[in-house]
Amino acid sequence: MSYPLSVLDLSTVLPGQPVAEAVAASVELARTAEEQGFTRIWFAEHHNFPSIASSATAVLLAHVAAHTASIRLGSGGIMLPNHSPLVVAEQFGTLAELHPGRIDLGLGRAPGTDQRTLMALRRDPSAADSFPRDIKELQGYLKGESLIPGVDAYPGKGTDVPLFVLGSSQYGAQLAAALGLGYAFASHFAPQMLEHAARVYRESFEASEDCPGPYFIAALNVIAADTAEEAQRLFELSQRFRIRQMLGRGRDLDEDEVTMLMHSPAGEQVLSMTRYTAVGTPDTVRDYLDAFRGRVGADELIITNAAPGLEARRRTLQLLGEHVIARG
């Protein structure tokens, strides 16, 4: 039996690649995902990462939406404490007016960057404390039921864009459950609390008008290829890229340095973040996805397309479409 399968696109900028080319690749992948029947594509807000082109998330979403026709698009997520809820409501309300029925709004509590960049964002470090209140304020704008008398979101009012809480801990699970919202767990890079958070979310969920029952999305990394050998080769390249991305910021590492870092305590910690990664032929990946979903009781899976290079990522989506989504 099939289940909703979605994509978290990190809009990866490869070394030496123009940003415009990376964004064009995201558009091509979105079109492929749409053709293959994926449910949604989300982009994440990150700052000060030269390898990620999705910092202006709403702008990128507008561009991808204009080049696709039906697939749902959204944020995975907008880091709400970085922003005014009113501005987020206006941005996503505009998207919803331009592309009705296609826009999601996933919300995170972390800054999506380091402490120095947090200061450059003009963010108060205590802003995360108001995350629950900010979600309610944002929801009020989008429903046309503003919590602030005399203030509405134009555009945004009445668009009722679906909200999801994103997280990697018990806190996010409890908050999503208390607010009666869908919950997406970032197990593609923070695997430790996955099963516990899924259980807490379901056990404490309080039904709401928007979400009458719990809706749990689990994330994982996927590399599918026509042969096991090719999938393994791509996996090793992706691991090396991750080491460069996470441990080589600001430095141009040669291959020997990357190899050394991979076997260092820091490198092993970085690679352990991708514990949940499906690698192999379509049958192998399908079996992994089925077992992973069953273990955590996920209503939907969202994958990061970990293969390096546009063609390899497109092929992963095609194989998933043919062997997972098309099962019906």
mmCIF file of C-alpha atoms in Angstrom:
data_model
loop_
_atom_site.group_PDB
_atom_site.id
_atom_site.type_symbol
_atom_site.label_atom_id
_atom_site.label_comp_id
_atom_site.label_asym_id
_atom_site.label_seq_id
_atom_site.Cartn_x
_atom_site.Cartn_y
_atom_site.Cartn_z
ATOM 1 C CA MET A 1 0.000 0.000 0.000
ATOM 2 C CA SER A 2 1.312 3.433 -0.948
ATOM 3 C CA TYR A 3 1.492 6.478 1.360
ATOM 4 C CA PRO A 4 2.220 10.190 0.893
ATOM 5 C CA LEU A 5 5.838 10.739 -0.069
ATOM 6 C CA SER A 6 7.321 14.223 -0.204
ATOM 7 C CA VAL A 7 10.625 16.025 -0.754
ATOM 8 C CA LEU A 8 12.643 18.377 1.435
ATOM 9 C CA ASP A 9 14.863 20.237 -1.030
ATOM 10 C CA LEU A 10 17.887 21.908 0.543
ATOM 11 C CA SER A 11 18.512 23.822 -2.718
ATOM 12 C CA THR A 12 22.120 22.719 -2.567
ATOM 13 C CA VAL A 13 24.811 24.934 -4.095
ATOM 14 C CA LEU A 14 27.766 22.781 -5.134
ATOM 15 C CA PRO A 15 31.334 24.161 -4.865
ATOM 16 C CA GLY A 16 31.899 26.698 -7.622
ATOM 17 C CA GLN A 17 28.287 26.518 -8.793
ATOM 18 C CA PRO A 18 26.370 29.772 -9.460
ATOM 19 C CA VAL A 19 23.360 30.188 -7.180
ATOM 20 C CA ALA A 20 21.073 30.681 -10.195
ATOM 21 C CA GLU A 21 22.107 27.255 -11.463
ATOM 22 C CA ALA A 22 21.334 25.661 -8.100
ATOM 23 C CA VAL A 23 17.887 27.280 -8.082
ATOM 24 C CA ALA A 24 17.269 26.092 -11.642
ATOM 25 C CA ALA A 25 18.112 22.570 -10.451
ATOM 26 C CA SER A 26 15.513 22.911 -7.687
ATOM 27 C CA VAL A 27 12.931 23.875 -10.304
ATOM 28 C CA GLU A 28 13.824 20.828 -12.416
ATOM 29 C CA LEU A 29 13.578 18.556 -9.392
ATOM 30 C CA ALA A 30 10.216 20.070 -8.449
ATOM 31 C CA ARG A 31 8.916 19.359 -11.934
ATOM 32 C CA THR A 32 10.185 15.791 -11.738
ATOM 33 C CA ALA A 33 8.601 15.316 -8.306
ATOM 34 C CA GLU A 34 5.322 16.666 -9.641
ATOM 35 C CA GLU A 35 5.420 14.273 -12.611
ATOM 36 C CA GLN A 36 6.132 11.326 -10.309
ATOM 37 C CA GLY A 37 3.248 12.035 -7.944
ATOM 38 C CA PHE A 38 5.066 13.308 -4.842
ATOM 39 C CA THR A 39 2.755 15.061 -2.391
ATOM 40 C CA ARG A 40 4.749 18.186 -1.559
ATOM 41 C CA ILE A 41 8.137 19.908 -1.696
ATOM 42 C CA TRP A 42 9.395 21.937 1.216
ATOM 43 C CA PHE A 43 12.357 24.317 1.423
ATOM 44 C CA ALA A 44 14.138 25.241 4.659
ATOM 45 C CA GLU A 45 15.273 28.595 5.979
ATOM 46 C CA HIS A 46 19.031 28.589 6.606
ATOM 47 C CA HIS A 47 21.385 31.554 6.864
ATOM 48 C CA ASN A 48 25.097 32.025 6.236
ATOM 49 C CA PHE A 49 25.512 28.628 4.549
ATOM 50 C CA PRO A 50 27.246 29.033 1.172
ATOM 51 C CA SER A 51 26.006 25.590 0.148
ATOM 52 C CA ILE A 52 22.279 26.337 0.705
ATOM 53 C CA ALA A 53 20.253 28.717 -1.482
ATOM 54 C CA SER A 54 16.949 28.753 0.406
ATOM 55 C CA SER A 55 17.543 31.548 2.926
ATOM 56 C CA ALA A 56 14.861 33.776 1.329
ATOM 57 C CA THR A 57 12.415 30.884 1.528
ATOM 58 C CA ALA A 58 9.224 32.640 0.454
ATOM 59 C CA VAL A 59 10.960 34.140 -2.583
ATOM 60 C CA LEU A 60 12.245 30.739 -3.656
ATOM 61 C CA LEU A 61 8.803 29.207 -3.139
ATOM 62 C CA ALA A 62 7.237 31.835 -5.383
ATOM 63 C CA HIS A 63 9.719 31.029 -8.135
ATOM 64 C CA VAL A 64 9.228 27.259 -7.921
ATOM 65 C CA ALA A 65 5.442 27.618 -7.709
ATOM 66 C CA ALA A 66 5.429 29.680 -10.890
ATOM 67 C CA HIS A 67 7.255 26.873 -12.710
ATOM 68 C CA THR A 68 5.049 24.009 -11.477
ATOM 69 C CA ALA A 69 1.331 23.374 -11.700
ATOM 70 C CA SER A 70 -0.080 21.166 -8.971
ATOM 71 C CA ILE A 71 2.395 19.896 -6.379
ATOM 72 C CA ARG A 72 2.093 21.407 -2.890
ATOM 73 C CA LEU A 73 4.917 23.736 -1.874
ATOM 74 C CA GLY A 74 5.948 25.044 1.500
ATOM 75 C CA SER A 75 8.530 25.672 4.153
ATOM 76 C CA GLY A 76 10.290 23.045 6.134
ATOM 77 C CA GLY A 77 10.558 25.397 7.758
ATOM 78 C CA ILE A 78 10.331 29.091 8.353
ATOM 79 C CA MET A 79 12.221 29.841 11.573
ATOM 80 C CA LEU A 80 9.442 31.893 13.129
ATOM 81 C CA PRO A 81 11.425 33.582 15.945
ATOM 82 C CA ASN A 82 13.514 35.232 13.194
ATOM 83 C CA HIS A 83 10.441 37.086 11.921
ATOM 84 C CA SER A 84 7.329 39.016 12.781
ATOM 85 C CA PRO A 85 4.273 36.727 12.542
ATOM 86 C CA LEU A 86 2.520 39.464 10.573
ATOM 87 C CA VAL A 87 5.239 39.532 7.909
ATOM 88 C CA VAL A 88 5.190 35.735 7.595
ATOM 89 C CA ALA A 89 1.395 35.837 7.243
ATOM 90 C CA GLU A 90 1.689 38.458 4.503
ATOM 91 C CA GLN A 91 4.353 36.493 2.626
ATOM 92 C CA PHE A 92 2.578 33.141 2.756
ATOM 93 C CA GLY A 93 -0.795 34.774 2.296
ATOM 94 C CA THR A 94 0.515 36.259 -0.945
ATOM 95 C CA LEU A 95 1.740 32.825 -2.036
ATOM 96 C CA ALA A 96 -1.631 31.299 -1.172
ATOM 97 C CA GLU A 97 -3.508 33.924 -3.167
ATOM 98 C CA LEU A 98 -1.264 33.338 -6.182
ATOM 99 C CA HIS A 99 -1.318 29.537 -5.876
ATOM 100 C CA PRO A 100 -4.512 28.575 -4.016
ATOM 101 C CA GLY A 101 -4.590 25.162 -2.386
ATOM 102 C CA ARG A 102 -0.875 24.546 -2.904
ATOM 103 C CA ILE A 103 0.924 26.301 -0.028
ATOM 104 C CA ASP A 104 2.025 24.854 3.338
ATOM 105 C CA LEU A 105 3.731 26.652 6.209
ATOM 106 C CA GLY A 106 6.048 24.580 8.369
ATOM 107 C CA LEU A 107 7.406 26.439 11.397
ATOM 108 C CA GLY A 108 10.622 25.947 13.327
ATOM 109 C CA ARG A 109 11.880 27.393 16.601
ATOM 110 C CA ALA A 110 15.664 27.289 15.999
ATOM 111 C CA PRO A 111 17.506 30.172 14.306
ATOM 112 C CA GLY A 112 18.656 28.072 11.338
ATOM 113 C CA THR A 113 22.189 29.366 11.745
ATOM 114 C CA ASP A 114 24.980 30.082 14.241
ATOM 115 C CA GLN A 115 25.021 32.573 17.092
ATOM 116 C CA ARG A 116 26.930 35.284 15.223
ATOM 117 C CA THR A 117 24.517 35.179 12.291
ATOM 118 C CA LEU A 118 21.628 35.220 14.748
ATOM 119 C CA MET A 119 22.865 38.632 15.875
ATOM 120 C CA ALA A 120 23.099 39.797 12.245
ATOM 121 C CA LEU A 121 19.448 38.791 11.830
ATOM 122 C CA ARG A 122 18.637 41.253 14.648
ATOM 123 C CA ARG A 123 17.125 38.358 16.565
ATOM 124 C CA ASP A 124 16.809 38.492 20.325
ATOM 125 C CA PRO A 125 18.155 35.189 21.695
ATOM 126 C CA SER A 126 15.068 34.978 23.917
ATOM 127 C CA ALA A 127 12.705 35.160 20.910
ATOM 128 C CA ALA A 128 12.327 31.375 20.877
ATOM 129 C CA ASP A 129 10.486 31.618 24.194
ATOM 130 C CA SER A 130 7.518 33.225 22.428
ATOM 131 C CA PHE A 131 7.292 30.510 19.752
ATOM 132 C CA PRO A 132 3.900 29.120 20.912
ATOM 133 C CA ARG A 133 2.402 32.607 21.177
ATOM 134 C CA ASP A 134 3.818 33.583 17.773
ATOM 135 C CA ILE A 135 2.247 30.513 16.146
ATOM 136 C CA LYS A 136 -1.161 31.469 17.543
ATOM 137 C CA GLU A 137 -0.731 35.059 16.381
ATOM 138 C CA LEU A 138 0.267 33.858 12.905
ATOM 139 C CA GLN A 139 -2.634 31.414 12.768
ATOM 140 C CA GLY A 140 -5.021 34.200 13.730
ATOM 141 C CA TYR A 141 -3.873 36.368 10.815
ATOM 142 C CA LEU A 142 -4.247 33.519 8.302
ATOM 143 C CA LYS A 143 -7.700 32.546 9.576
ATOM 144 C CA GLY A 144 -8.944 36.125 9.539
ATOM 145 C CA GLU A 145 -9.265 36.027 13.326
ATOM 146 C CA SER A 146 -6.482 38.381 14.341
ATOM 147 C CA LEU A 147 -5.467 38.355 17.989
ATOM 148 C CA ILE A 148 -4.411 41.999 17.707
ATOM 149 C CA PRO A 149 -7.427 44.333 17.358
ATOM 150 C CA GLY A 150 -7.253 46.474 14.226
ATOM 151 C CA VAL A 151 -4.347 44.558 12.673
ATOM 152 C CA ASP A 152 -4.821 42.097 9.797
ATOM 153 C CA ALA A 153 -2.597 40.509 7.163
ATOM 154 C CA TYR A 154 -3.200 41.824 3.649
ATOM 155 C CA PRO A 155 -2.698 39.512 1.762
ATOM 156 C CA GLY A 156 -3.124 36.624 4.161
ATOM 157 C CA LYS A 157 -6.416 37.213 5.920
ATOM 158 C CA GLY A 158 -8.701 34.247 5.412
ATOM 159 C CA THR A 159 -6.237 32.168 3.374
ATOM 160 C CA ASP A 160 -6.014 29.620 6.220
ATOM 161 C CA VAL A 161 -2.645 28.276 5.044
ATOM 162 C CA PRO A 162 -2.059 24.878 6.739
ATOM 163 C CA LEU A 163 0.468 25.077 9.593
ATOM 164 C CA PHE A 164 2.889 22.366 10.704
ATOM 165 C CA VAL A 165 5.277 22.403 13.643
ATOM 166 C CA LEU A 166 8.798 21.204 12.848
ATOM 167 C CA GLY A 167 11.116 19.854 15.481
ATOM 168 C CA SER A 168 13.677 17.335 16.643
ATOM 169 C CA SER A 169 12.743 16.953 20.302
ATOM 170 C CA GLN A 170 9.947 16.259 22.725
ATOM 171 C CA TYR A 171 9.214 19.985 22.972
ATOM 172 C CA GLY A 172 8.070 20.246 19.355
ATOM 173 C CA ALA A 173 5.982 17.084 19.678
ATOM 174 C CA GLN A 174 4.199 18.398 22.767
ATOM 175 C CA LEU A 175 3.607 21.823 21.218
ATOM 176 C CA ALA A 176 2.198 20.439 17.960
ATOM 177 C CA ALA A 177 -0.051 18.106 19.941
ATOM 178 C CA ALA A 178 -1.309 20.886 22.227
ATOM 179 C CA LEU A 179 -2.069 23.187 19.276
ATOM 180 C CA GLY A 180 -3.705 20.433 17.229
ATOM 181 C CA LEU A 181 -1.285 20.810 14.316
ATOM 182 C CA GLY A 182 0.613 18.412 12.097
ATOM 183 C CA TYR A 183 4.142 17.607 13.266
ATOM 184 C CA ALA A 184 7.214 16.977 11.126
ATOM 185 C CA PHE A 185 10.274 15.457 12.790
ATOM 186 C CA ALA A 186 13.752 16.291 11.446
ATOM 187 C CA SER A 187 15.077 12.730 11.639
ATOM 188 C CA HIS A 188 17.115 13.279 8.467
ATOM 189 C CA PHE A 189 19.721 15.028 10.622
ATOM 190 C CA ALA A 190 18.545 14.594 14.247
ATOM 191 C CA PRO A 191 17.616 10.922 14.637
ATOM 192 C CA GLN A 192 17.984 10.480 18.387
ATOM 193 C CA MET A 193 14.491 11.375 19.615
ATOM 194 C CA LEU A 194 12.427 10.191 16.641
ATOM 195 C CA GLU A 195 10.483 7.300 18.137
ATOM 196 C CA HIS A 196 9.981 9.023 21.490
ATOM 197 C CA ALA A 197 8.716 12.227 19.867
ATOM 198 C CA ALA A 198 6.328 10.290 17.620
ATOM 199 C CA ARG A 199 4.855 8.526 20.644
ATOM 200 C CA VAL A 200 4.534 11.720 22.699
ATOM 201 C CA TYR A 201 2.852 13.530 19.822
ATOM 202 C CA ARG A 202 0.230 10.845 19.248
ATOM 203 C CA GLU A 203 -0.479 10.217 22.931
ATOM 204 C CA SER A 204 -0.973 13.888 23.816
ATOM 205 C CA PHE A 205 -2.633 15.146 20.613
ATOM 206 C CA GLU A 206 -5.646 17.431 21.069
ATOM 207 C CA ALA A 207 -7.970 17.528 18.066
ATOM 208 C CA SER A 208 -8.551 20.850 16.313
ATOM 209 C CA GLU A 209 -10.739 22.133 13.512
ATOM 210 C CA ASP A 210 -7.794 22.018 11.116
ATOM 211 C CA CYS A 211 -6.403 18.674 12.238
ATOM 212 C CA PRO A 212 -8.999 16.298 13.749
ATOM 213 C CA GLY A 213 -6.371 13.613 14.306
ATOM 214 C CA PRO A 214 -2.579 13.522 14.662
ATOM 215 C CA TYR A 215 -0.615 13.823 11.435
ATOM 216 C CA PHE A 216 3.027 12.834 11.781
ATOM 217 C CA ILE A 217 5.655 13.373 9.072
ATOM 218 C CA ALA A 218 9.082 11.728 9.449
ATOM 219 C CA ALA A 219 12.124 12.798 7.424
ATOM 220 C CA LEU A 220 14.966 10.656 6.146
ATOM 221 C CA ASN A 221 17.713 10.713 3.525
ATOM 222 C CA VAL A 222 17.425 8.688 0.313
ATOM 223 C CA ILE A 223 19.769 7.724 -2.515
ATOM 224 C CA ALA A 224 18.264 5.380 -5.106
ATOM 225 C CA ALA A 225 20.088 4.219 -8.235
ATOM 226 C CA ASP A 226 19.741 1.532 -10.888
ATOM 227 C CA THR A 227 22.491 -0.548 -9.299
ATOM 228 C CA ALA A 228 23.622 -1.077 -5.729
ATOM 229 C CA GLU A 229 27.174 -0.160 -6.702
ATOM 230 C CA GLU A 230 26.132 3.188 -8.147
ATOM 231 C CA ALA A 231 23.993 3.975 -5.101
ATOM 232 C CA GLN A 232 26.916 3.222 -2.784
ATOM 233 C CA ARG A 233 29.244 5.397 -4.849
ATOM 234 C CA LEU A 234 26.801 8.294 -4.645
ATOM 235 C CA PHE A 235 26.362 7.726 -0.913
ATOM 236 C CA GLU A 236 30.096 7.977 -0.292
ATOM 237 C CA LEU A 237 30.243 11.195 -2.318
ATOM 238 C CA SER A 238 27.345 12.608 -0.319
ATOM 239 C CA GLN A 239 29.115 11.803 2.944
ATOM 240 C CA ARG A 240 32.210 13.632 1.778
ATOM 241 C CA PHE A 241 30.116 16.625 0.739
ATOM 242 C CA ARG A 242 28.470 16.698 4.167
ATOM 243 C CA ILE A 243 31.867 16.739 5.878
ATOM 244 C CA ARG A 244 32.927 19.667 3.692
ATOM 245 C CA GLN A 245 29.655 21.450 4.412
ATOM 246 C CA MET A 246 29.628 20.939 8.182
ATOM 247 C CA LEU A 247 33.312 20.955 9.120
ATOM 248 C CA GLY A 248 34.965 22.916 6.336
ATOM 249 C CA ARG A 249 33.010 26.155 6.413
ATOM 250 C CA GLY A 250 35.263 28.916 5.172
ATOM 251 C CA ARG A 251 38.024 26.480 4.131
ATOM 252 C CA ASP A 252 38.757 24.711 0.870
ATOM 253 C CA LEU A 253 39.457 21.136 2.004
ATOM 254 C CA ASP A 254 41.402 18.747 -0.193
ATOM 255 C CA GLU A 255 40.400 15.073 -0.470
ATOM 256 C CA ASP A 256 42.975 13.891 2.077
ATOM 257 C CA GLU A 257 41.694 16.401 4.633
ATOM 258 C CA VAL A 258 38.124 15.259 4.051
ATOM 259 C CA THR A 259 39.157 11.618 4.524
ATOM 260 C CA MET A 260 40.930 12.470 7.755
ATOM 261 C CA LEU A 261 37.943 14.419 9.058
ATOM 262 C CA MET A 262 35.564 11.594 8.210
ATOM 263 C CA HIS A 263 37.410 9.360 10.662
ATOM 264 C CA SER A 264 37.759 11.999 13.376
ATOM 265 C CA PRO A 265 35.369 12.211 16.348
ATOM 266 C CA ALA A 266 33.798 15.342 14.828
ATOM 267 C CA GLY A 267 33.391 13.630 11.486
ATOM 268 C CA GLU A 268 31.856 10.534 13.009
ATOM 269 C CA GLN A 269 29.391 12.731 14.883
ATOM 270 C CA VAL A 270 28.420 14.541 11.658
ATOM 271 C CA LEU A 271 27.909 11.278 9.789
ATOM 272 C CA SER A 272 25.893 9.791 12.658
ATOM 273 C CA MET A 273 23.328 12.526 12.030
ATOM 274 C CA THR A 274 22.321 10.679 8.858
ATOM 275 C CA ARG A 275 21.541 7.394 10.619
ATOM 276 C CA TYR A 276 18.249 7.188 8.763
ATOM 277 C CA THR A 277 19.418 6.939 5.167
ATOM 278 C CA ALA A 278 18.031 4.560 2.544
ATOM 279 C CA VAL A 279 20.678 3.630 -0.042
ATOM 280 C CA GLY A 280 20.418 1.143 -2.900
ATOM 281 C CA THR A 281 18.296 -0.111 -5.749
ATOM 282 C CA PRO A 282 14.583 0.747 -5.886
ATOM 283 C CA ASP A 283 13.540 -2.490 -4.166
ATOM 284 C CA THR A 284 16.047 -1.997 -1.347
ATOM 285 C CA VAL A 285 15.013 1.615 -0.812
ATOM 286 C CA ARG A 286 11.303 0.764 -0.940
ATOM 287 C CA ASP A 287 11.716 -1.914 1.735
ATOM 288 C CA TYR A 288 13.681 0.504 3.923
ATOM 289 C CA LEU A 289 11.012 3.205 3.582
ATOM 290 C CA ASP A 290 8.209 0.771 4.397
ATOM 291 C CA ALA A 291 9.986 -0.524 7.498
ATOM 292 C CA PHE A 292 10.964 2.973 8.660
ATOM 293 C CA ARG A 293 7.432 4.267 8.271
ATOM 294 C CA GLY A 294 5.973 1.281 10.081
ATOM 295 C CA ARG A 295 8.380 1.572 13.002
ATOM 296 C CA VAL A 296 7.456 5.177 13.808
ATOM 297 C CA GLY A 297 3.845 5.123 12.615
ATOM 298 C CA ALA A 298 4.396 7.977 10.162
ATOM 299 C CA ASP A 299 1.433 9.240 8.164
ATOM 300 C CA GLU A 300 3.824 10.656 5.570
ATOM 301 C CA LEU A 301 7.517 10.452 4.747
ATOM 302 C CA ILE A 302 9.551 13.393 3.509
ATOM 303 C CA ILE A 303 12.919 12.651 1.936
ATOM 304 C CA THR A 304 16.053 14.672 1.450
ATOM 305 C CA ASN A 305 17.475 13.770 -1.935
ATOM 306 C CA ALA A 306 21.026 13.151 -0.779
ATOM 307 C CA ALA A 307 22.587 12.132 -4.096
ATOM 308 C CA PRO A 308 25.130 14.644 -5.440
ATOM 309 C CA GLY A 309 24.377 16.189 -8.820
ATOM 310 C CA LEU A 310 21.151 17.015 -10.616
ATOM 311 C CA GLU A 311 20.922 13.873 -12.721
ATOM 312 C CA ALA A 312 21.461 11.547 -9.767
ATOM 313 C CA ARG A 313 18.851 13.392 -7.725
ATOM 314 C CA ARG A 314 16.373 13.346 -10.595
ATOM 315 C CA ARG A 315 16.932 9.604 -11.032
ATOM 316 C CA THR A 316 16.238 9.028 -7.331
ATOM 317 C CA LEU A 317 12.886 10.780 -7.693
ATOM 318 C CA GLN A 318 12.027 8.835 -10.830
ATOM 319 C CA LEU A 319 12.808 5.501 -9.189
ATOM 320 C CA LEU A 320 10.802 6.384 -6.095
ATOM 321 C CA GLY A 321 7.904 7.432 -8.281
ATOM 322 C CA GLU A 322 7.993 4.186 -10.252
ATOM 323 C CA HIS A 323 8.581 1.765 -7.365
ATOM 324 C CA VAL A 324 7.035 3.417 -4.282
ATOM 325 C CA ILE A 325 4.395 5.973 -5.277
ATOM 326 C CA ALA A 326 3.050 4.064 -8.279
ATOM 327 C CA ARG A 327 2.144 1.036 -6.145
ATOM 328 C CA GLY A 328 -1.229 2.684 -5.585
#
